[in-house]
Coordinates of C-alpha atoms and ligand atoms in Angstrom, one line a residue:
M1 CA 29.9 11.9 6.0
R2 CA 30.7 16.1 6.1
L3 CA 27.6 18.1 5.3
S4 CA 29.8 20.7 3.6
R5 CA 30.7 17.6 1.3
F6 CA 26.8 16.3 0.8
P7 CA 24.9 19.0 -1.5
L8 CA 21.8 19.2 0.8
T9 CA 18.7 21.2 -0.4
T10 CA 16.1 22.2 2.2
L11 CA 12.8 23.8 1.8
R12 CA 11.2 25.7 4.4
E13 CA 7.9 26.2 2.6
T14 CA 5.0 23.1 1.7
P15 CA 5.7 22.6 -2.0
A16 CA 3.1 22.9 -4.2
D17 CA 1.1 19.9 -5.2
T18 CA 2.0 17.6 -2.4
E19 CA -1.3 16.3 -0.5
V20 CA 0.0 14.1 2.2
V21 CA 2.9 14.5 4.8
S22 CA 5.5 12.2 3.9
H23 CA 5.6 13.6 0.4
Q24 CA 5.8 16.9 1.5
L25 CA 8.7 16.1 4.1
M26 CA 10.4 13.7 1.6
V27 CA 10.4 16.8 -1.2
R28 CA 11.2 19.6 1.3
A29 CA 14.2 17.6 3.2
G30 CA 15.5 17.4 -0.2
M31 CA 15.3 13.0 -0.2
I32 CA 13.4 12.9 -3.4
R33 CA 12.9 15.5 -6.4
A34 CA 10.3 14.7 -9.2
L35 CA 11.2 13.9 -13.1
A36 CA 7.6 14.0 -14.4
S37 CA 4.2 12.5 -13.0
G38 CA 4.6 9.2 -11.1
L39 CA 8.7 9.6 -11.7
Y40 CA 11.0 10.8 -9.2
T41 CA 14.9 10.3 -8.7
W42 CA 16.0 9.4 -5.4
M43 CA 18.7 12.0 -3.8
P44 CA 21.4 10.8 -2.4
L45 CA 19.4 11.2 1.1
G46 CA 16.7 9.5 0.2
L47 CA 19.0 6.9 -1.7
R48 CA 20.6 5.6 1.8
V49 CA 17.3 5.2 3.0
V50 CA 15.8 3.1 0.7
R51 CA 18.8 1.6 0.4
K52 CA 18.5 0.6 4.2
V53 CA 14.9 -0.8 3.3
E54 CA 16.5 -2.9 0.7
S55 CA 19.0 -4.6 2.9
A56 CA 16.4 -5.4 5.6
V57 CA 14.1 -6.8 2.8
R58 CA 17.5 -8.8 1.3
E59 CA 18.7 -10.3 4.7
E60 CA 15.4 -11.8 6.1
M61 CA 15.1 -12.6 2.3
N62 CA 17.8 -14.5 2.7
R63 CA 17.4 -16.3 6.2
A64 CA 14.2 -17.4 5.1
G65 CA 16.1 -19.4 2.3
A66 CA 14.8 -17.5 -0.8
L67 CA 17.6 -17.0 -3.7
E68 CA 17.8 -13.9 -5.3
L69 CA 18.4 -13.2 -8.9
I70 CA 17.8 -10.1 -11.4
M71 CA 14.8 -10.7 -14.3
P72 CA 15.0 -8.1 -17.0
A73 CA 12.5 -5.0 -16.6
V74 CA 11.8 -5.0 -20.4
Q75 CA 9.4 -8.4 -20.8
P76 CA 8.6 -9.5 -24.3
A77 CA 4.8 -10.0 -25.1
E78 CA 4.5 -13.1 -25.9
L79 CA 5.0 -14.5 -22.6
W80 CA 2.2 -11.8 -21.8
M81 CA 0.1 -13.3 -24.6
E82 CA 0.6 -16.5 -22.8
S83 CA -0.3 -15.9 -19.6
G84 CA -3.5 -14.4 -21.6
R85 CA -3.0 -11.2 -19.2
W86 CA -1.6 -9.0 -22.5
E87 CA -5.6 -8.6 -23.2
Q88 CA -6.5 -8.3 -19.4
Y89 CA -4.2 -6.4 -18.2
G90 CA -5.3 -3.0 -19.6
P91 CA -3.5 0.4 -20.0
E92 CA -1.7 0.0 -16.6
L93 CA 0.9 -1.7 -18.7
L94 CA 3.1 0.2 -20.4
R95 CA 3.3 -1.3 -24.1
L96 CA 6.6 -0.8 -26.1
Q97 CA 7.6 -1.7 -29.8
D98 CA 11.6 -2.2 -30.1
R99 CA 12.9 -1.7 -33.9
H100 CA 12.0 -4.7 -35.7
Q101 CA 8.1 -3.5 -34.4
R102 CA 8.6 -6.7 -31.3
E103 CA 5.9 -5.8 -29.1
F104 CA 7.3 -5.7 -25.4
C105 CA 6.1 -3.9 -22.5
F106 CA 7.8 -2.9 -19.1
G107 CA 7.5 -5.1 -16.4
P108 CA 4.9 -4.1 -13.8
T109 CA 5.0 -7.9 -12.1
H110 CA 7.3 -10.8 -13.1
E111 CA 4.8 -14.1 -13.6
E112 CA 5.2 -14.4 -16.6
V113 CA 9.3 -14.4 -16.2
I114 CA 9.7 -16.3 -13.7
T115 CA 7.4 -19.4 -14.6
D116 CA 9.1 -18.8 -17.5
I117 CA 12.4 -19.6 -16.3
A118 CA 11.2 -22.2 -14.2
R119 CA 9.8 -24.3 -16.7
R120 CA 13.5 -23.9 -18.6
E121 CA 15.3 -24.9 -15.3
L122 CA 13.2 -26.9 -13.1
Q123 CA 12.8 -30.8 -14.4
S124 CA 12.6 -32.5 -11.1
Y125 CA 10.2 -33.0 -8.3
R126 CA 13.9 -32.8 -6.2
Q127 CA 14.4 -29.2 -7.1
L128 CA 11.1 -28.3 -5.5
P129 CA 10.4 -26.3 -3.6
V130 CA 12.2 -23.4 -4.4
N131 CA 11.7 -19.0 -3.6
Y132 CA 13.2 -16.9 -6.4
Y133 CA 13.2 -13.4 -5.8
Q134 CA 14.5 -10.0 -7.0
I135 CA 14.8 -6.1 -5.4
Q136 CA 13.8 -4.2 -9.1
T137 CA 12.2 -1.3 -10.5
K138 CA 8.8 -2.2 -12.0
F139 CA 6.7 0.4 -13.9
R140 CA 2.4 1.0 -13.8
D141 CA 1.0 3.0 -15.8
E142 CA -1.1 3.7 -12.6
I143 CA -4.0 5.8 -13.8
R144 CA -3.7 8.4 -10.6
P145 CA 0.0 8.5 -9.4
R146 CA 0.0 10.7 -6.9
F147 CA 1.0 10.9 -3.2
G148 CA 5.0 11.2 -4.4
V149 CA 6.1 7.6 -4.3
M150 CA 3.7 6.0 -2.4
R151 CA 2.0 5.6 -5.9
A152 CA 4.3 6.6 -8.4
R153 CA 4.5 5.1 -11.7
E154 CA 8.1 3.6 -11.6
F155 CA 8.8 2.0 -8.6
A156 CA 11.0 -0.2 -6.6
M157 CA 9.6 -3.6 -5.5
K158 CA 10.9 -6.7 -4.1
D159 CA 8.8 -9.6 -5.7
A160 CA 9.5 -13.4 -4.9
Y161 CA 8.4 -16.8 -6.8
S162 CA 7.7 -20.3 -5.1
F163 CA 7.5 -23.3 -7.3
H164 CA 6.0 -26.5 -5.6
M165 CA 4.6 -30.0 -6.0
D166 CA 1.6 -29.7 -4.1
A167 CA -0.1 -27.5 -1.5
D168 CA 1.3 -28.3 1.7
S169 CA 4.3 -27.4 0.3
L170 CA 3.5 -24.1 -0.6
A171 CA 1.3 -23.0 2.3
E172 CA 4.7 -24.1 4.4
T173 CA 6.8 -21.2 2.0
Y174 CA 3.5 -19.1 2.5
E175 CA 4.0 -19.1 6.3
D176 CA 7.9 -18.8 5.8
M177 CA 7.6 -15.8 4.0
R178 CA 4.9 -14.7 6.3
L179 CA 7.1 -14.7 9.3
A180 CA 10.0 -13.4 7.3
Y181 CA 7.8 -10.7 6.2
C182 CA 6.6 -10.3 10.1
R183 CA 10.5 -9.7 10.8
I184 CA 11.0 -7.5 8.0
F185 CA 8.6 -5.0 9.3
D186 CA 9.4 -5.4 13.2
R187 CA 13.2 -4.3 12.5
L188 CA 12.3 -1.6 10.1
G189 CA 10.3 -0.3 13.9
L190 CA 7.1 0.1 11.4
E191 CA 3.6 -0.2 13.4
Y192 CA 1.7 -2.8 10.9
R193 CA -0.9 -5.0 10.4
Y194 CA -1.7 -8.6 8.8
V195 CA -4.8 -8.6 6.3
Q196 CA -6.7 -11.2 4.9
A197 CA -7.3 -9.5 1.1
D198 CA -8.6 -9.7 -2.0
S199 CA -5.7 -11.4 -5.1
G200 CA -7.4 -8.7 -7.5
A201 CA -5.4 -9.1 -11.0
I202 CA -2.8 -11.1 -9.9
G203 CA -4.8 -14.1 -9.1
G204 CA -5.5 -17.4 -6.7
A205 CA -7.0 -17.7 -4.0
V206 CA -5.6 -17.2 -0.4
S207 CA -3.6 -13.5 0.3
H208 CA -2.8 -11.3 3.0
E209 CA -1.6 -8.3 2.5
F210 CA 0.8 -6.2 4.7
H211 CA -0.5 -2.6 6.1
V212 CA 1.5 0.3 7.9
L213 CA -0.9 1.9 9.9
A214 CA -1.2 6.1 8.9
D215 CA -4.4 7.7 9.0
S216 CA -3.8 8.5 5.0
G217 CA -3.7 5.0 3.9
E218 CA -5.6 4.8 1.1
D219 CA -7.2 1.1 2.4
E220 CA -9.3 0.4 5.0
I221 CA -8.5 -2.5 7.0
V222 CA -10.6 -4.2 9.9
Y223 CA -10.0 -5.7 12.9
A224 CA -11.2 -7.9 15.8
E225 CA -11.1 -6.6 18.9
N226 CA -10.8 -9.4 20.7
S227 CA -8.9 -12.0 17.9
D228 CA -6.3 -12.5 15.1
Y229 CA -9.3 -11.4 12.8
A230 CA -7.9 -8.7 10.5
A231 CA -9.1 -8.2 6.0
N232 CA -8.8 -5.3 4.2
V233 CA -12.6 -4.4 3.8
E234 CA -12.4 -5.0 0.3
Q235 CA -12.5 -8.2 1.6
A236 CA -14.4 -8.4 5.3
P237 CA -17.4 -10.2 4.6
A238 CA -20.4 -8.0 5.9
P239 CA -23.1 -9.6 8.9
A240 CA -25.5 -11.4 7.1
P241 CA -28.9 -10.0 7.9
D242 CA -31.7 -12.0 9.8
I243 CA -34.0 -12.8 7.1
S244 CA -36.6 -14.1 9.4
Q245 CA -36.9 -10.2 10.9
H246 CA -38.1 -9.3 7.4
P247 CA -41.3 -7.5 8.3
A248 CA -44.6 -7.4 6.3
P249 CA -45.5 -4.9 3.8
T250 CA -47.9 -2.1 5.9
E251 CA -47.6 1.0 3.4
N252 CA -49.1 1.4 0.1
L253 CA -47.4 2.4 -2.8
V254 CA -47.1 5.5 -3.4
H255 CA -45.6 7.6 -6.2
V256 CA -45.1 10.6 -4.7
D257 CA -42.8 14.2 -6.1
T258 CA -39.5 15.0 -4.9
P259 CA -38.6 18.0 -6.9
G260 CA -35.0 18.9 -7.0
Q261 CA -34.0 15.8 -4.2
H262 CA -31.5 13.3 -5.7
S263 CA -29.1 12.2 -2.7
V264 CA -30.3 9.9 -0.7
E265 CA -29.9 12.4 2.2
E266 CA -32.1 15.3 0.5
V267 CA -35.0 12.7 0.1
S268 CA -34.6 10.9 3.6
A269 CA -34.7 14.6 5.4
F270 CA -37.6 15.9 2.4
L271 CA -39.7 12.6 3.0
D272 CA -39.1 12.1 6.6
V273 CA -37.6 9.0 6.2
P274 CA -34.7 7.4 8.2
L275 CA -32.3 7.2 5.5
E276 CA -31.7 3.2 6.2
R277 CA -35.4 3.2 5.0
V278 CA -34.2 4.9 1.4
V279 CA -32.1 3.1 -0.9
K280 CA -30.0 4.0 -3.2
T281 CA -29.5 2.3 -7.3
L282 CA -26.3 2.9 -8.1
I283 CA -25.7 1.6 -12.2
V284 CA -22.3 0.2 -13.6
H285 CA -21.5 -1.5 -16.6
A286 CA -21.6 -5.5 -17.1
P287 CA -19.0 -7.0 -18.9
D288 CA -20.6 -6.9 -22.0
N289 CA -21.0 -2.8 -21.6
S290 CA -24.8 -3.2 -20.9
L291 CA -26.0 -1.7 -17.7
V292 CA -26.5 -2.8 -13.9
A293 CA -27.8 -1.8 -10.7
L294 CA -26.6 -2.1 -7.5
I295 CA -29.0 -1.5 -4.8
L296 CA -28.3 -1.0 -1.5
R297 CA -29.1 0.7 2.1
G298 CA -29.0 4.7 1.9
D299 CA -26.6 4.6 4.7
H300 CA -24.4 2.0 3.6
H301 CA -21.7 2.6 1.7
L302 CA -21.1 0.6 -1.6
N303 CA -17.8 -1.6 -1.9
A304 CA -16.5 -1.2 -5.2
V305 CA -14.6 -4.8 -5.3
K306 CA -17.0 -7.2 -4.0
A307 CA -19.3 -5.2 -6.3
A308 CA -16.6 -5.9 -9.3
R309 CA -16.6 -10.0 -8.2
L310 CA -20.0 -10.8 -9.6
E311 CA -20.4 -12.2 -12.3
G312 CA -22.7 -9.8 -14.1
V313 CA -20.6 -6.9 -13.2
D314 CA -17.3 -5.8 -14.6
A315 CA -14.2 -5.7 -13.2
P316 CA -12.5 -3.0 -12.4
L317 CA -16.0 -1.3 -11.5
R318 CA -17.2 0.8 -14.2
F319 CA -20.6 3.5 -13.3
A320 CA -22.2 4.4 -16.3
D321 CA -22.6 8.3 -16.6
A322 CA -24.7 10.1 -16.2
E323 CA -25.9 10.7 -20.0
E324 CA -25.6 7.2 -20.9
I325 CA -28.0 6.5 -17.7
K326 CA -30.1 9.2 -19.0
E327 CA -30.3 7.9 -22.7
R328 CA -30.7 4.1 -21.5
L329 CA -32.7 4.5 -18.9
G330 CA -35.0 7.2 -20.0
C331 CA -34.3 9.0 -16.1
P332 CA -31.5 10.8 -14.4
V333 CA -29.5 8.5 -12.0
G334 CA -30.8 10.6 -8.4
S335 CA -34.0 9.8 -9.8
L336 CA -33.9 5.7 -10.5
G337 CA -35.3 2.4 -8.4
P338 CA -36.3 -0.9 -9.0
V339 CA -39.6 -0.5 -9.8
G340 CA -40.4 -1.5 -12.8
L341 CA -36.5 -1.0 -13.9
N342 CA -36.0 -3.6 -16.7
I343 CA -32.4 -4.4 -15.9
P344 CA -30.4 -7.2 -14.0
C345 CA -30.8 -6.0 -10.5
Y346 CA -27.9 -6.5 -7.5
V347 CA -29.6 -5.9 -3.7
D348 CA -27.3 -5.7 -1.2
A349 CA -28.6 -8.3 2.0
W350 CA -29.4 -5.3 4.2
A351 CA -31.6 -3.6 1.4
A352 CA -33.0 -6.7 0.6
V353 CA -34.7 -7.4 3.9
L354 CA -36.6 -4.2 3.8
S355 CA -40.4 -3.2 3.7
D356 CA -41.8 -0.2 3.0
F357 CA -39.2 1.4 1.6
V358 CA -38.9 4.4 -0.4
C359 CA -36.8 4.5 -4.1
G360 CA -36.4 6.4 -7.2
G361 CA -39.7 7.0 -9.0
N362 CA -37.8 6.5 -12.6
T363 CA -38.8 9.3 -14.0
E364 CA -37.3 12.7 -13.1
G365 CA -38.0 14.5 -9.3
T366 CA -40.2 11.5 -8.1
H367 CA -39.8 9.0 -5.7
Y368 CA -41.6 5.8 -4.7
T369 CA -42.9 4.9 -1.2
G370 CA -44.2 2.3 0.7
V371 CA -42.3 0.1 -1.4
N372 CA -41.6 -3.5 -1.4
W373 CA -39.9 -6.6 -2.9
E374 CA -42.0 -9.3 -4.6
R375 CA -45.5 -6.8 -4.5
N376 CA -43.6 -3.9 -6.0
A377 CA -40.4 -5.0 -7.5
A378 CA -38.3 -8.0 -8.9
L379 CA -35.4 -8.8 -6.0
G380 CA -33.1 -9.6 -8.4
T381 CA -29.9 -11.4 -7.1
V382 CA -29.5 -11.0 -3.2
C383 CA -25.5 -10.7 -2.5
D384 CA -23.3 -8.5 -0.1
L385 CA -22.5 -5.6 -1.7
R386 CA -21.2 -2.9 2.0
N387 CA -18.3 -2.6 3.6
L388 CA -17.9 -4.0 7.1
E389 CA -18.2 -0.6 9.3
D390 CA -16.3 0.0 12.6
G391 CA -18.6 -2.0 15.4
E392 CA -20.2 -4.3 13.5
P393 CA -19.6 -7.8 14.3
S394 CA -16.9 -9.4 13.3
P395 CA -17.4 -12.3 10.7
D396 CA -15.2 -15.0 13.1
G397 CA -17.6 -14.1 15.5
S398 CA -15.2 -12.8 18.1
G399 CA -16.7 -9.9 19.0
S400 CA -16.4 -6.9 17.0
V401 CA -14.6 -5.0 14.8
R402 CA -12.5 -1.2 14.8
S403 CA -11.3 0.0 11.4
A404 CA -8.1 2.2 10.6
R405 CA -6.6 3.2 8.0
G406 CA -3.7 1.4 6.2
V407 CA -0.6 1.7 3.8
E408 CA 0.0 -1.8 1.8
V409 CA 3.6 -2.4 1.6
G410 CA 3.2 -6.1 1.5
H411 CA 1.2 -8.4 -0.6
I412 CA 1.6 -12.4 -0.4
F413 CA -0.1 -15.0 -2.4
Q414 CA -0.9 -18.4 -3.2
L415 CA -1.3 -18.3 -7.1
G416 CA -2.2 -21.9 -7.2
D417 CA -1.5 -23.1 -10.5
K418 CA -2.3 -20.4 -12.4
Y419 CA 0.8 -19.1 -14.3
S420 CA 2.1 -22.7 -14.2
Q421 CA -0.7 -24.4 -16.1
A422 CA -1.4 -21.7 -18.7
M423 CA 2.5 -21.8 -19.6
D424 CA 2.8 -25.4 -19.3
C425 CA 5.4 -25.4 -16.1
T426 CA 5.8 -28.3 -15.0
V427 CA 8.5 -31.3 -13.5
L428 CA 8.8 -34.7 -13.0
D429 CA 7.2 -36.4 -10.3
P430 CA 8.5 -40.0 -8.1
D431 CA 6.7 -41.9 -10.4
G432 CA 8.6 -40.1 -13.5
N433 CA 4.8 -38.4 -14.5
K434 CA 4.8 -35.0 -15.9
K435 CA 3.2 -32.8 -12.9
T436 CA 2.1 -29.1 -13.1
V437 CA 4.1 -26.6 -10.4
I438 CA 1.8 -24.6 -7.8
M439 CA 3.0 -21.2 -7.6
G440 CA 3.2 -18.7 -4.4
C441 CA 4.2 -15.3 -4.9
Y442 CA 5.6 -12.4 -2.7
G443 CA 5.4 -8.2 -3.1
I444 CA 7.1 -6.0 -1.1
G445 CA 6.7 -2.0 -2.2
I446 CA 10.2 -1.5 -1.2
T447 CA 10.1 3.0 -2.2
R448 CA 6.4 2.9 -0.8
I449 CA 7.8 1.5 3.1
V450 CA 10.3 5.1 2.7
A451 CA 7.1 6.8 2.6
A452 CA 4.7 4.8 4.9
A453 CA 7.5 5.2 7.2
I454 CA 7.4 9.0 7.5
E455 CA 3.5 9.0 7.1
Q456 CA 3.6 7.2 10.7
N457 CA 6.6 9.0 12.1
H458 CA 7.1 12.7 11.7
D459 CA 6.1 16.2 13.9
E460 CA 5.8 19.3 13.4
H461 CA 9.3 20.0 12.0
G462 CA 10.2 17.0 10.0
I463 CA 11.1 13.6 9.7
I464 CA 11.9 10.9 12.6
W465 CA 13.3 8.0 11.5
T466 CA 13.7 4.9 13.3
D467 CA 17.2 3.5 13.9
A468 CA 16.9 1.1 11.0
M469 CA 15.9 3.6 8.4
A470 CA 17.9 6.5 9.1
P471 CA 19.9 7.5 6.2
F472 CA 22.8 8.3 9.0
R473 CA 22.2 7.2 12.9
L474 CA 24.1 10.4 14.4
L475 CA 24.6 14.1 13.2
L476 CA 27.4 16.2 15.0
C477 CA 25.7 19.7 15.4
P478 CA 28.6 21.9 16.5
I479 CA 28.2 25.5 17.6
G480 CA 30.8 28.0 16.0
F481 CA 32.4 25.5 13.8
D482 CA 34.0 28.2 11.7
R483 CA 35.1 30.0 14.6
S484 CA 36.3 28.3 17.6
D485 CA 39.2 26.3 17.4
A486 CA 38.0 24.3 20.7
V487 CA 34.5 23.7 19.3
R488 CA 36.3 22.7 15.7
D489 CA 38.8 20.2 17.4
A490 CA 37.1 18.5 19.6
T491 CA 34.3 17.7 16.9
E492 CA 37.1 16.6 14.6
D493 CA 37.4 13.8 17.7
L494 CA 34.2 13.1 17.9
Y495 CA 33.7 13.0 14.1
R496 CA 37.1 10.5 14.2
Q497 CA 35.9 8.2 16.9
C498 CA 32.2 7.6 15.0
T499 CA 33.6 6.7 12.0
E500 CA 36.5 4.5 13.2
S501 CA 33.8 2.7 15.1
G502 CA 31.3 2.5 12.1
I503 CA 29.1 4.3 12.6
E504 CA 27.4 5.9 10.0
V505 CA 28.2 10.1 11.5
L506 CA 26.6 13.0 9.5
L507 CA 29.0 16.0 10.5
D508 CA 27.4 19.4 9.9
D509 CA 30.3 21.6 9.3
R510 CA 29.0 24.7 7.1
G511 CA 29.0 27.1 10.4
L512 CA 25.5 27.9 10.0
R513 CA 23.6 29.5 12.9
P514 CA 22.4 27.4 14.9
G515 CA 18.4 28.3 14.5
V516 CA 19.4 27.0 11.2
M517 CA 21.3 24.0 11.7
F518 CA 19.1 23.1 14.3
A519 CA 15.5 23.5 11.8
E520 CA 17.2 21.5 8.8
A521 CA 17.9 18.5 11.6
D522 CA 14.6 18.6 12.6
L523 CA 13.6 18.3 8.8
I524 CA 15.8 15.1 7.6
G525 CA 15.0 13.3 11.0
I526 CA 18.6 11.6 12.0
P527 CA 17.3 9.8 15.2
H528 CA 20.5 11.3 17.7
R529 CA 22.2 14.2 17.8
I530 CA 25.0 15.7 19.3
V531 CA 24.9 19.5 19.9
I532 CA 29.1 20.4 21.1
S533 CA 29.3 24.2 21.9
E534 CA 32.5 26.0 23.5
R535 CA 30.1 26.3 26.7
G536 CA 29.9 22.8 27.1
L537 CA 33.6 22.0 26.2
D538 CA 34.4 24.5 29.1
E539 CA 32.5 21.7 31.4
S540 CA 33.9 18.6 29.4
Q541 CA 30.0 17.7 28.3
L542 CA 28.2 17.5 25.2
E543 CA 24.0 17.8 24.4
Y544 CA 22.2 14.7 23.5
Q545 CA 18.7 14.4 21.7
R546 CA 16.8 11.7 20.8
R547 CA 14.8 13.3 17.6
G548 CA 11.9 13.4 18.8
S549 CA 12.7 13.5 22.1
S550 CA 11.5 17.5 23.8
E551 CA 14.5 16.9 26.6
P552 CA 18.1 17.0 25.6
E553 CA 20.3 15.1 27.9
V554 CA 24.2 16.0 29.2
L555 CA 26.4 13.7 28.5
A556 CA 30.4 14.0 29.9
L557 CA 33.1 14.3 26.8
D558 CA 34.8 11.0 28.4
Q559 CA 31.3 8.8 28.1
F560 CA 31.2 9.5 24.3
P561 CA 32.8 6.4 23.7
D562 CA 30.3 4.4 25.9
F563 CA 27.6 6.1 24.5
L564 CA 28.7 5.4 20.8
R565 CA 28.8 1.5 21.9
D566 CA 25.5 1.3 24.0
R567 CA 23.1 3.5 22.2
L568 CA 24.4 3.1 18.6
T569 CA 26.3 0.2 17.3
S570 CA 23.4 -1.9 18.3
D571 CA 20.9 -2.7 15.4
Ligands
ATP601 P1 -2.2 -1.2 -4.5 O1 -3.2 -2.2 -4.5 O2 -2.0 0.0 -3.7 O3 -2.4 -0.3 -6.3 P2 -1.0 -3.2 -5.9 O4 -2.2 -4.9 -5.2 O5 -1.4 -3.1 -7.3 O6 -1.1 -2.3 -4.9 P3 0.9 -5.4 -5.1 O7 1.0 -6.1 -7.4 O8 0.2 -6.5 -4.4 O9 0.2 -4.0 -5.4 O10 2.2 -4.8 -5.4 C1 3.3 -5.3 -4.5 C2 3.6 -4.4 -3.8 O11 4.4 -3.3 -4.3 C3 2.7 -3.4 -3.2 O12 2.4 -4.1 -2.0 C4 2.8 -2.0 -3.0 O13 3.6 -2.4 -1.6 C5 4.2 -2.1 -3.9 N1 2.9 -0.9 -5.1 C6 2.5 -1.2 -6.1 N2 2.2 -0.1 -6.7 C7 2.8 0.8 -6.3 C8 2.8 1.7 -6.9 N3 2.4 2.3 -8.0 N4 4.1 3.1 -6.1 C9 4.9 2.5 -5.3 N5 4.5 1.4 -4.5 C10 3.8 0.4 -5.7
MG602 MG1 -1.5 -5.6 -3.5

């Protein structure tokens, strides 16, 4: 491809409204253009990268025996009513009506549609197991679309769904998918981790996520230093405190004035009590909209996913706002505490083993000191409400954990019979009895991977593509293409050799000044670059540089065919 025929519009400045580096670089390199919030056009340069990801995914899915199909993006509401998700899914589901006022949605995921297909197509145990997949556009009306294609509203996903007679068969396919995912991310050259996960709105019991490690990642993952244990922090249990260490009360309950002191940090400093002996009281909604208190030690962080899993707490977690708290509890949020609080209380285990602690006084500008459970406040339900933190003991008992940030690029689930039961998806077993099948489902965020790869591989000049994801493998940068016959002839010859060898080559034939040409080359991140100059040609030499390495190498002109064969034709 010649750059004179491939309109690139690159930007020197960081575009407004872009928070993360991948979004900035994708816009600056001209890979994507925004149409509206969370909606992006993939420009030719960007689309080439998407296609690379798709083909790695497709090849590994095929290799693992999955069968590709394509389902409609628009789905009838009836199927979602059958599964119960028409009510459950909430505003993330884009609902539409056709001209006959029939209800549809734009698919955020395809469990319902595939289960409908399976119940029509599959009659006998002999047809199982089977694993169908598609690579397709999804729509989720995300509450906060951000970071460009990382959290878009319309995005490409590979989603696969497997059907089984029994749990062993499901476990086998699940493991095959896990290995296929590892091969995909290895091939794409990404640094990733495979972690235990919460199965969220999709349902089912066992689930794992794949995360590309990057500091800007929205997820926190924890992994053991000495074992394979790794989990999303949403899922990782905090260590249980030793109940026998629970000290006896020594202080009397005192109601103290704490004017203007609201946060636990302020109260801890004001009363000169360590933060871990001040508890915080957070107010959230129950499913019936009544209020519930969550109580944690001041130095611990609430884990919203763990809290939302509690029966008396609505999912996803909904915090009560200041006005509602004031109205219903008669006290502002920064002065609340469990003493005499007459709403259900969930108490994190580490707050439950405190004695002589400090909490809000339930009137504006006051706190209690010397608080002890049962003596001064009913304990409520003790549970795990907080994050497992870096350096704490690993849940598998193998030493301590580290924490890291990750971008979720894949998620696999053992769904069990959640959809097949609700939608009556059965086959005949060997004895001729109807049996409800069980299912697995396996997603990969195709377009999110592109952004995640850039988060992981870039420098101050631009993107650094891995060979497998690069839009082009090789960039030819002739200096003086517009004015030197020698340079032009040599470059055309190299270009011909590349195209004849099937190498995806980009030729910068625009005759730009070298500074401009190289700055753009660095920005778009083609992994291999050859510079052709008159001075080099006088000595029958080319200059080779790998994107991201600081040192160029000299390459003899007659070695170019070997260079292509050795460095550019392998995967
Ligand atoms: P998240 O927790 O990031 O919202 P999810 O758990 O809702 O993701 P899944 O339902 O597991 O996502 O979807 C499978 C994959 O699709 C995810 O692992 C992710 O890579 C991708 N994905 C999900 N939502 C988006 C989005 N809004 N934009 C781009 N990719 C997405
Ligand atoms: Mg997920």
